mmCIF file of C-alpha atoms and ligand atoms in Angstrom:
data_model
loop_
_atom_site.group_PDB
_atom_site.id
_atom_site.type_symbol
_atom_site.label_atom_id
_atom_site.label_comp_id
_atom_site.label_asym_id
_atom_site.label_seq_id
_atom_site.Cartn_x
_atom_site.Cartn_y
_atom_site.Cartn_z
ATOM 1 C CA UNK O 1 17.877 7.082 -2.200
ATOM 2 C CA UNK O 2 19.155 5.694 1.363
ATOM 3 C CA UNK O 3 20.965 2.494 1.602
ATOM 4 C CA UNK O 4 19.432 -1.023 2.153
ATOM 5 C CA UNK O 5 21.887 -2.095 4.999
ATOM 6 C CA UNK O 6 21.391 -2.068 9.174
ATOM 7 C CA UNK O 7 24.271 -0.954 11.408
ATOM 8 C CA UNK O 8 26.146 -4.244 12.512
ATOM 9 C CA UNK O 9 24.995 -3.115 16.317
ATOM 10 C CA UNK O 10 21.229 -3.453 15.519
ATOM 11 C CA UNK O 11 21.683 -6.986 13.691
ATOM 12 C CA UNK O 12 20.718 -10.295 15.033
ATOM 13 C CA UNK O 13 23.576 -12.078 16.785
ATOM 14 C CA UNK O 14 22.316 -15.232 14.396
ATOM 15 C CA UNK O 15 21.727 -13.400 11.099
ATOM 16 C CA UNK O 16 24.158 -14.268 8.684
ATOM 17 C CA UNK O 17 25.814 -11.584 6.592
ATOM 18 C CA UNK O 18 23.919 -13.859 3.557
ATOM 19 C CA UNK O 19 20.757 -12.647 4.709
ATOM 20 C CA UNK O 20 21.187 -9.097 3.489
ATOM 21 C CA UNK O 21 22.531 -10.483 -0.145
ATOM 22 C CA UNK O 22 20.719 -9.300 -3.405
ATOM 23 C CA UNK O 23 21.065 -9.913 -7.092
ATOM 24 C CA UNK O 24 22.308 -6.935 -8.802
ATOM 25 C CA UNK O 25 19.884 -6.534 -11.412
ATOM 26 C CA UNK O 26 15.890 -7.672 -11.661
ATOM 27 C CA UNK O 27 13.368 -7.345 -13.975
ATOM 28 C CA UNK O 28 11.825 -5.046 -12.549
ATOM 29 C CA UNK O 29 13.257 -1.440 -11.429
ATOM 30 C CA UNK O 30 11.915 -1.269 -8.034
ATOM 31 C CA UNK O 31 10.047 -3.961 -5.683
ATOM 32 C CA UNK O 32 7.735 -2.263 -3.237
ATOM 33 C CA UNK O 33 5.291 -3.730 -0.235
ATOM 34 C CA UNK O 34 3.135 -4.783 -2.608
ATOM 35 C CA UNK O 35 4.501 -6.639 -5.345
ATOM 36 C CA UNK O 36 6.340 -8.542 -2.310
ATOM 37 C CA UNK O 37 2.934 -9.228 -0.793
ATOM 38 C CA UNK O 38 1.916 -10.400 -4.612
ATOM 39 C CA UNK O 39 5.142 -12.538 -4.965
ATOM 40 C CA UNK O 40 4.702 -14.255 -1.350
ATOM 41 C CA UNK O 41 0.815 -15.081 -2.475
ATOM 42 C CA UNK O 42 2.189 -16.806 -5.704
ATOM 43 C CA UNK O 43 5.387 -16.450 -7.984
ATOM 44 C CA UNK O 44 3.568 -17.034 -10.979
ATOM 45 C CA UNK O 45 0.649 -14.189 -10.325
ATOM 46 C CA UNK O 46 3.808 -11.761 -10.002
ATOM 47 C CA UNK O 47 5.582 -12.912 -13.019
ATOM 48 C CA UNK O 48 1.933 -12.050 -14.786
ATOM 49 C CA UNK O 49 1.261 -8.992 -13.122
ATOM 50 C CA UNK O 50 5.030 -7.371 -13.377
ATOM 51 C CA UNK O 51 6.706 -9.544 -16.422
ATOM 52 C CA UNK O 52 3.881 -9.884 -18.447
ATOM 53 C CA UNK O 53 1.742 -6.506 -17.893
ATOM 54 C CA UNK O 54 -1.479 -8.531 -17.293
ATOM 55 C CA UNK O 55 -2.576 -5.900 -14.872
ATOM 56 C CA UNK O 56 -5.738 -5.904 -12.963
ATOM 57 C CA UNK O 57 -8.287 -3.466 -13.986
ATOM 58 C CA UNK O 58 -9.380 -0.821 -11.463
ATOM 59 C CA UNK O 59 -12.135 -1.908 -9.150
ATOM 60 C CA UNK O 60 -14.726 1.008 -8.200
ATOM 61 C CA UNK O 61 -13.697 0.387 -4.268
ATOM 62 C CA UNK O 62 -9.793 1.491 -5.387
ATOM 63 C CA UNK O 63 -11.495 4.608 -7.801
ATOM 64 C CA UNK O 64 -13.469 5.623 -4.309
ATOM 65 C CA UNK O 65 -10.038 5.150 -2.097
ATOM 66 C CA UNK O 66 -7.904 7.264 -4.994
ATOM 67 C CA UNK O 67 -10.435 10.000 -5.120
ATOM 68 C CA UNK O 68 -10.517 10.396 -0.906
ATOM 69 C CA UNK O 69 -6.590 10.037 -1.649
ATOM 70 C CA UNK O 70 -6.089 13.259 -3.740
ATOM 71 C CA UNK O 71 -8.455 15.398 -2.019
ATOM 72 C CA UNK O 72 -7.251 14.979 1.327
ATOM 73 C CA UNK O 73 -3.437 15.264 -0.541
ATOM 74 C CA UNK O 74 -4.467 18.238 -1.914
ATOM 75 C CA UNK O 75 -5.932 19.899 1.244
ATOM 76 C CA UNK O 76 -2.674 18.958 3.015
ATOM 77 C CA UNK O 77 -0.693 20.658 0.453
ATOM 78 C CA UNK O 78 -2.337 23.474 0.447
ATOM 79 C CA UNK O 79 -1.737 24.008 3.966
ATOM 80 C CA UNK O 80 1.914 22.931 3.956
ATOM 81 C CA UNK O 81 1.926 26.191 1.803
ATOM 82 C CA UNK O 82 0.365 28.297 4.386
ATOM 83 C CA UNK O 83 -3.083 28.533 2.299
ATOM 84 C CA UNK O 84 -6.006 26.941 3.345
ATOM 85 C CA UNK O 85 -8.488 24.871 1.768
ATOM 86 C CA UNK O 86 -12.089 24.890 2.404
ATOM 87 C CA UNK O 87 -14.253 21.783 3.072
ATOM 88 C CA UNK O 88 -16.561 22.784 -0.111
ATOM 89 C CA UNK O 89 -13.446 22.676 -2.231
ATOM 90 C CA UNK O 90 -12.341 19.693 -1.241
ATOM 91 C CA UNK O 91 -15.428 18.036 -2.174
ATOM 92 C CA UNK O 92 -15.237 19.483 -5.703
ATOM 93 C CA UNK O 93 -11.801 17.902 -5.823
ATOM 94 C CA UNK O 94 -13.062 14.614 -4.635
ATOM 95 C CA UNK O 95 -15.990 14.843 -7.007
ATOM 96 C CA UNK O 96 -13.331 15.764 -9.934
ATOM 97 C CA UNK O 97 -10.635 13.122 -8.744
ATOM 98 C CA UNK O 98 -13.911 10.572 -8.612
ATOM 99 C CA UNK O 99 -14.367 11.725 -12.419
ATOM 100 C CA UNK O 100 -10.765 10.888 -13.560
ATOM 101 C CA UNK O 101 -10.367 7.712 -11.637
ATOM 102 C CA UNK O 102 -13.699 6.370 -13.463
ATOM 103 C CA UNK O 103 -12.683 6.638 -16.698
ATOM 104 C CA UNK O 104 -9.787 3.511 -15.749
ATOM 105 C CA UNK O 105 -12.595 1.826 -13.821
ATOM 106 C CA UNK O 106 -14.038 -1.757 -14.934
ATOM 107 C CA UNK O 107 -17.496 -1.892 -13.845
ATOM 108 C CA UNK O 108 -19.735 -4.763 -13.332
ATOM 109 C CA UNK O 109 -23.595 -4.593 -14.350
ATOM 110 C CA UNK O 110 -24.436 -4.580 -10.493
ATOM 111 C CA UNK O 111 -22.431 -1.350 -8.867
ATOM 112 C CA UNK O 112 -23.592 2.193 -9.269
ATOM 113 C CA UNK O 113 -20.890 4.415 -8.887
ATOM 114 C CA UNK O 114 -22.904 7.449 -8.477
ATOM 115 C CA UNK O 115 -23.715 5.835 -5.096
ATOM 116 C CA UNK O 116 -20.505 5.126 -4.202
ATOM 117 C CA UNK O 117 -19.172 8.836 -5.325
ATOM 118 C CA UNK O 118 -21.991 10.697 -3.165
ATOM 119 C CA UNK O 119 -20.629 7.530 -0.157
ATOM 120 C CA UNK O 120 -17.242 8.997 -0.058
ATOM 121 C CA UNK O 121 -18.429 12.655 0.341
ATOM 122 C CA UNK O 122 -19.392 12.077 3.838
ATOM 123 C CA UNK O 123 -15.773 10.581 4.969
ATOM 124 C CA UNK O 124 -14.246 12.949 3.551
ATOM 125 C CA UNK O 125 -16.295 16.021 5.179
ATOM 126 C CA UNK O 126 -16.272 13.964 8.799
ATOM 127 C CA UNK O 127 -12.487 13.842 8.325
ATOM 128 C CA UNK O 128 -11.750 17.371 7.706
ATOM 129 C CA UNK O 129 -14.103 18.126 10.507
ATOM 130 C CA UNK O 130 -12.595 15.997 12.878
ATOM 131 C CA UNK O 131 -9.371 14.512 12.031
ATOM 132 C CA UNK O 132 -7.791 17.382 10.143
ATOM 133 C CA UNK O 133 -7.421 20.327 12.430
ATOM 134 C CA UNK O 134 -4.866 18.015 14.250
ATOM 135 C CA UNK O 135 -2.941 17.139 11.642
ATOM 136 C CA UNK O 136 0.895 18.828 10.831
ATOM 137 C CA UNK O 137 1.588 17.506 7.851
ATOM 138 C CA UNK O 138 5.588 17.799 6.567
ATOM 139 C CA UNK O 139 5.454 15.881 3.476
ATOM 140 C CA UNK O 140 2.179 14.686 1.143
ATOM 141 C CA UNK O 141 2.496 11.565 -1.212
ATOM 142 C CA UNK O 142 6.399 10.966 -0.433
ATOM 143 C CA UNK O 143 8.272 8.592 -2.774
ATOM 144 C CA UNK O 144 10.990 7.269 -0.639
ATOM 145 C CA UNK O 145 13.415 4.803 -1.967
ATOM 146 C CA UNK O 146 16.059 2.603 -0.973
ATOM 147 C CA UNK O 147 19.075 0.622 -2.366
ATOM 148 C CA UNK O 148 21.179 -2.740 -0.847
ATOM 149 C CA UNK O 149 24.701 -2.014 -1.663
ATOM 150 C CA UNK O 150 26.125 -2.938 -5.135
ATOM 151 C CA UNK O 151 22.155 -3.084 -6.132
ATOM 152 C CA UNK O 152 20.570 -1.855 -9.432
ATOM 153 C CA UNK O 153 17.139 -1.931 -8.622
ATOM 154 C CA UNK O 154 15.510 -0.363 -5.410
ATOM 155 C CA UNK O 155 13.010 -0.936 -3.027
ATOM 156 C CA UNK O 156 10.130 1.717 -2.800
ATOM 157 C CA UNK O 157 7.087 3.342 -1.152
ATOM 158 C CA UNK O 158 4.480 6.236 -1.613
ATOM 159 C CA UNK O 159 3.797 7.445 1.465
ATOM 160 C CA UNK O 160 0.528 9.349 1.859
ATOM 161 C CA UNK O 161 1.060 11.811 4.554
ATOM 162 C CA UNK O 162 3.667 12.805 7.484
ATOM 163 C CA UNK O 163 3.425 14.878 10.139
ATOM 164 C CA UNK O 164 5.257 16.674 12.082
ATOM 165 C CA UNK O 165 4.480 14.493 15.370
ATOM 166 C CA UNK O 166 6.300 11.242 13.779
ATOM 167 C CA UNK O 167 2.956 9.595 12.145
ATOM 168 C CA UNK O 168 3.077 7.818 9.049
ATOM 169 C CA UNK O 169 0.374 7.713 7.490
ATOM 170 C CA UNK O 170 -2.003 5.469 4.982
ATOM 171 C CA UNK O 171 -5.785 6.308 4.017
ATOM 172 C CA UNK O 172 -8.170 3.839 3.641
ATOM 173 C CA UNK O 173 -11.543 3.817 2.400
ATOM 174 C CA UNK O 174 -13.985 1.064 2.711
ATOM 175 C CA UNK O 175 -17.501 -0.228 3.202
ATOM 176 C CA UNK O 176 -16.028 -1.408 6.223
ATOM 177 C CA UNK O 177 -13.091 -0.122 8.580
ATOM 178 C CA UNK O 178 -9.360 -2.104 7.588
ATOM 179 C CA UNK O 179 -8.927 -5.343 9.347
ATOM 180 C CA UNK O 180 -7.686 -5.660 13.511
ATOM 181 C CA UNK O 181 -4.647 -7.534 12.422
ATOM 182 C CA UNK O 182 -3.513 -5.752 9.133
ATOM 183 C CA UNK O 183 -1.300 -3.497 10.801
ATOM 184 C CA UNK O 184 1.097 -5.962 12.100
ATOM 185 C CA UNK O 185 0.413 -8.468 9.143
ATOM 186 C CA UNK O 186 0.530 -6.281 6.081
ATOM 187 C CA UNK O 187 3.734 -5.726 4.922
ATOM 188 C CA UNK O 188 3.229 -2.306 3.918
ATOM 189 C CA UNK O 189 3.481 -0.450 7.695
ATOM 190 C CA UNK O 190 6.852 -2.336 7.734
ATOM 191 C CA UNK O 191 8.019 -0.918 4.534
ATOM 192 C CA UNK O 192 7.245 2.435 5.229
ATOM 193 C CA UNK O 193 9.050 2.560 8.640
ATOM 194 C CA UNK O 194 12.072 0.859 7.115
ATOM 195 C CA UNK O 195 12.241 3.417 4.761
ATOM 196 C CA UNK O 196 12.083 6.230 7.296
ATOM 197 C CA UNK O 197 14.450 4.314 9.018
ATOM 198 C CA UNK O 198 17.288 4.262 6.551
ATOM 199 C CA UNK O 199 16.668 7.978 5.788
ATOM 200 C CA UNK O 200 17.834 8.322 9.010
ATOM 201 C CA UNK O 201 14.141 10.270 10.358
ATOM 202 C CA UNK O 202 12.744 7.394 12.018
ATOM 203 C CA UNK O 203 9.417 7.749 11.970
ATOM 204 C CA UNK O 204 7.591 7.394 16.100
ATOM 205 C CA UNK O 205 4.499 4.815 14.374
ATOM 206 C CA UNK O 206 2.231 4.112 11.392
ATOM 207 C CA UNK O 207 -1.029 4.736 11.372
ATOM 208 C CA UNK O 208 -3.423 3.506 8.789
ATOM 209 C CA UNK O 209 -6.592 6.468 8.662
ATOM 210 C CA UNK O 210 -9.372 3.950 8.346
ATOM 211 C CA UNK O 211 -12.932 5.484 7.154
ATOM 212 C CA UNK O 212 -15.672 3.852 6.289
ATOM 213 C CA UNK O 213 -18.152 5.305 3.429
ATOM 214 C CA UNK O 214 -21.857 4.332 3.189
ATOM 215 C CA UNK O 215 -24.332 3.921 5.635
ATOM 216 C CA UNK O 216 -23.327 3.423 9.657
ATOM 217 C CA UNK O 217 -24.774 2.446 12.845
ATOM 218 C CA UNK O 218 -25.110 5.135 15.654
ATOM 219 C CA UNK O 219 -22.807 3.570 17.596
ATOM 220 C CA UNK O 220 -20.379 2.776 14.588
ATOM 221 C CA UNK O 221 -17.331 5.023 14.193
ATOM 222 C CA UNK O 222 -16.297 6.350 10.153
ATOM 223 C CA UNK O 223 -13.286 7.085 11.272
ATOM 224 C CA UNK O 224 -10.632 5.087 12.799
ATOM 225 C CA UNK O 225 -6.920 5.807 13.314
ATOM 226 C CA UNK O 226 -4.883 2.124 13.646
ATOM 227 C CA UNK O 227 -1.471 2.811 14.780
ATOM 228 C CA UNK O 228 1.260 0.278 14.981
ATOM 229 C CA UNK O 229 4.921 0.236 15.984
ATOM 230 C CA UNK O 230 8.013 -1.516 15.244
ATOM 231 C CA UNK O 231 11.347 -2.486 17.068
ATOM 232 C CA UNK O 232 14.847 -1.872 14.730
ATOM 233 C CA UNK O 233 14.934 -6.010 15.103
ATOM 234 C CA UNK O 234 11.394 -6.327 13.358
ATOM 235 C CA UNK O 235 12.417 -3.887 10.497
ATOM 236 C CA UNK O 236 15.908 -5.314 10.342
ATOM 237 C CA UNK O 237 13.844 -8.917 9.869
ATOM 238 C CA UNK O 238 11.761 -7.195 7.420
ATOM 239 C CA UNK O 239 14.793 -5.991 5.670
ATOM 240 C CA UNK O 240 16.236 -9.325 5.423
ATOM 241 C CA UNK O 241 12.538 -10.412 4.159
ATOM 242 C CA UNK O 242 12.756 -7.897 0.959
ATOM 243 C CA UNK O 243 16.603 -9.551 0.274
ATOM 244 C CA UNK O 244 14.853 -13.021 0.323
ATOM 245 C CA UNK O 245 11.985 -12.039 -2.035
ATOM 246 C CA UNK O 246 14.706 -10.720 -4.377
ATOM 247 C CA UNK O 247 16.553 -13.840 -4.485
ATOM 248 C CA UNK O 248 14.062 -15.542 -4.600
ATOM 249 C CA UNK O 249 12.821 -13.862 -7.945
ATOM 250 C CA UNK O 250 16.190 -13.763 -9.481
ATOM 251 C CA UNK O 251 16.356 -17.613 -9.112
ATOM 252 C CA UNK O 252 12.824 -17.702 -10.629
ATOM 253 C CA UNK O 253 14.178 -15.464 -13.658
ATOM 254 C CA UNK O 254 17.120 -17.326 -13.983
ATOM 255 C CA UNK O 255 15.619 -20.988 -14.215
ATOM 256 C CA UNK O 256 11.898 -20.176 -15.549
ATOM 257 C CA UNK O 257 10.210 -21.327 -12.780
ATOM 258 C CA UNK O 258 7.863 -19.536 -11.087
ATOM 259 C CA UNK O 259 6.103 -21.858 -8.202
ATOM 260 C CA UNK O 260 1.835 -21.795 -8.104
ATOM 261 C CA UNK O 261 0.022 -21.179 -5.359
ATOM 262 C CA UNK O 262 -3.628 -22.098 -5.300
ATOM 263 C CA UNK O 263 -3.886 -22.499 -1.310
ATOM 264 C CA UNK O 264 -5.429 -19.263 -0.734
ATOM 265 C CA UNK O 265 -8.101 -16.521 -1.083
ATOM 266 C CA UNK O 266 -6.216 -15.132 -3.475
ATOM 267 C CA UNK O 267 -6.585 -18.278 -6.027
ATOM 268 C CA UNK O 268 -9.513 -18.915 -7.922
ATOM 269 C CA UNK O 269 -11.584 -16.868 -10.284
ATOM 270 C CA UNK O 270 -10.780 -13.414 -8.561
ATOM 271 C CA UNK O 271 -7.458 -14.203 -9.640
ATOM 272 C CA UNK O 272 -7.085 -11.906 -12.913
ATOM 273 C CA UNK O 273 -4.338 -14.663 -14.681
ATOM 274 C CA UNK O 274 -6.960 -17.419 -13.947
ATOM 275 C CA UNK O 275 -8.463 -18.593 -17.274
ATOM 276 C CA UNK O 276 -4.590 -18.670 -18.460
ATOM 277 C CA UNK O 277 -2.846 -20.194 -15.835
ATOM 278 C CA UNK O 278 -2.291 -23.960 -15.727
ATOM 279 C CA UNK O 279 -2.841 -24.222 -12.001
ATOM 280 C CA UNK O 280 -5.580 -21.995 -12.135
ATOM 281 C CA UNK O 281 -8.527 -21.907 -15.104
ATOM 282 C CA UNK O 282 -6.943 -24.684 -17.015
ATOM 283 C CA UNK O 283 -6.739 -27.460 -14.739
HETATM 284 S S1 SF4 U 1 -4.709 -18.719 -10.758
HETATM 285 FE FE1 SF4 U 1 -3.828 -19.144 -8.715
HETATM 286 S S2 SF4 U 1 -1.912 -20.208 -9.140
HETATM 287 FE FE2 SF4 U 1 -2.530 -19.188 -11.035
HETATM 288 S S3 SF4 U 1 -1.522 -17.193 -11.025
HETATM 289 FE FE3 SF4 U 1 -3.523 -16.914 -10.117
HETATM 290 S S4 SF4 U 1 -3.176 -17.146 -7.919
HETATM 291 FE FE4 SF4 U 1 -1.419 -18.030 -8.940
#
């Protein structure tokens, strides 16, 4: 576990040493880039989601993304072992991984996931054909963790792959290839470098693997790499941002109030916590 905490040299002559404060203790064990994306979108869909258990049942699109997930994991660890996987067994362990992932998956009358399982075969084989033999991987699904001083709980990430040329790396899998602007506005390339950071291996960039499943244009790429960077002042700012978040949800705890936000895409029916929450299904 490396430590939550920037060298004073790499600090912002205006950040206060207040910025970096944390509660000792949450109610949760660990806060990660994505229950701080949920908490920014709205307090109360966190308090739901992480206090309450009301989890969100598995969507076919996140089955498809966990089954590309473990077979390409499972390729790379093979060969991080010196062995060597062949396409046609990957696809059996996509197929299988497809399988397991189903049997959490809530489905609606109007998807067919044997479509979408025979849609991911084709990333998956275009990627080992033409992404793969570049690849060095050094570590495969990573758990890296960090701590702020004097902290109980600590701030974590599951990092897909690394390689040996300083890429951190997230796959994505999608009828259509991840956003232009996530990169820089997702929180999780952020996280990721922070926590390479503060192992002291800074990683050089993050890349998400973008790959799109289904049917594509001639001119259309399934497979794009979207690399981003950060300075040590944006990951020290994003440092700063994980303190706030944790403040900010140990003053929730503390007084029972967790704020509503309906301002956003997020709000509405797709919002699992809807029918129960007063600013949501029973206004
Ligand atoms: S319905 Fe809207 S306000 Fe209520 S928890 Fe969900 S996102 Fe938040």
């Amino acid at each position: 576990v490396s430590t939550l905490a920037p060298p004073a040299t790499r600090r912002a002559a205006s950040a206060a040493p207040t910025d970096l404060e944390v509660p000792r203790v949450l109610p949760v064990r660990s806060l990660s880039h994505s229950s701080l994306a949920r908490w920014e979108r709205c307090p109360e869909q966190w308090r739901a989601h992480y206090l309450l258990g009301e989890r969100e049942p598995q969507r076919l699109n996140m089955t498809a993304g966990k089954a590309l997930g473990g077979a390409l994991a499972a390729f790379f660890k093979a060969r991080m072992n010196g062995a060597q996987m062949s396409a046609s067994d990957a696809d059996d362990r996509l197929l299988a991984e497809f399988g397991t992932e189903l049997r959490h998956t809530v489905l609606e009358p109007k998807h067919k996931p044997e479509v979408v399982r025979e849609q991911c075969r084709e990333p998956l084989r275009h990627y080992l054909e033409t992404v793969a033999p570049g690849i060095h991987p050094v570590a495969v699904e990573r758990e890296a963790r960090a701590r702020f001083p004097g902290a109980e709980w600590t701030f974590v990430g599951y990092i897909d792959l690394e390689t040996d040329g300083g890429d951190v790396v997230d796959y994505k899998l999608g009828e259509r290839h991840v956003d232009r602007r996530r990169p820089t506005t997702d929180p999780q390339p952020r996280a990721y470098m922070l926590l390479r950071l503060l192992e002291g291996e800074p990683a050089k960039r993050f890349v998400f693997h973008s790959l799109r499943r289904g049917k594509i244009g001639e001119d259309a790429d399934r497979f794009r790499p979207m690399p981003v960077e950060f300075t040590p002042l944006q990951l020290d700012n994003f440092q700063r941002r994980v303190a706030r978040v944790a403040r900010e949800i140990a003053r929730a705890v503390e007084s029972g109030d967790f704020a509503t936000s309906t301002q956003g895409w997020w709000c509405g029916e797709r919002c699992p916590h809807f029918a129960r929450c007063p600013a949501g299904g029973l206004r």
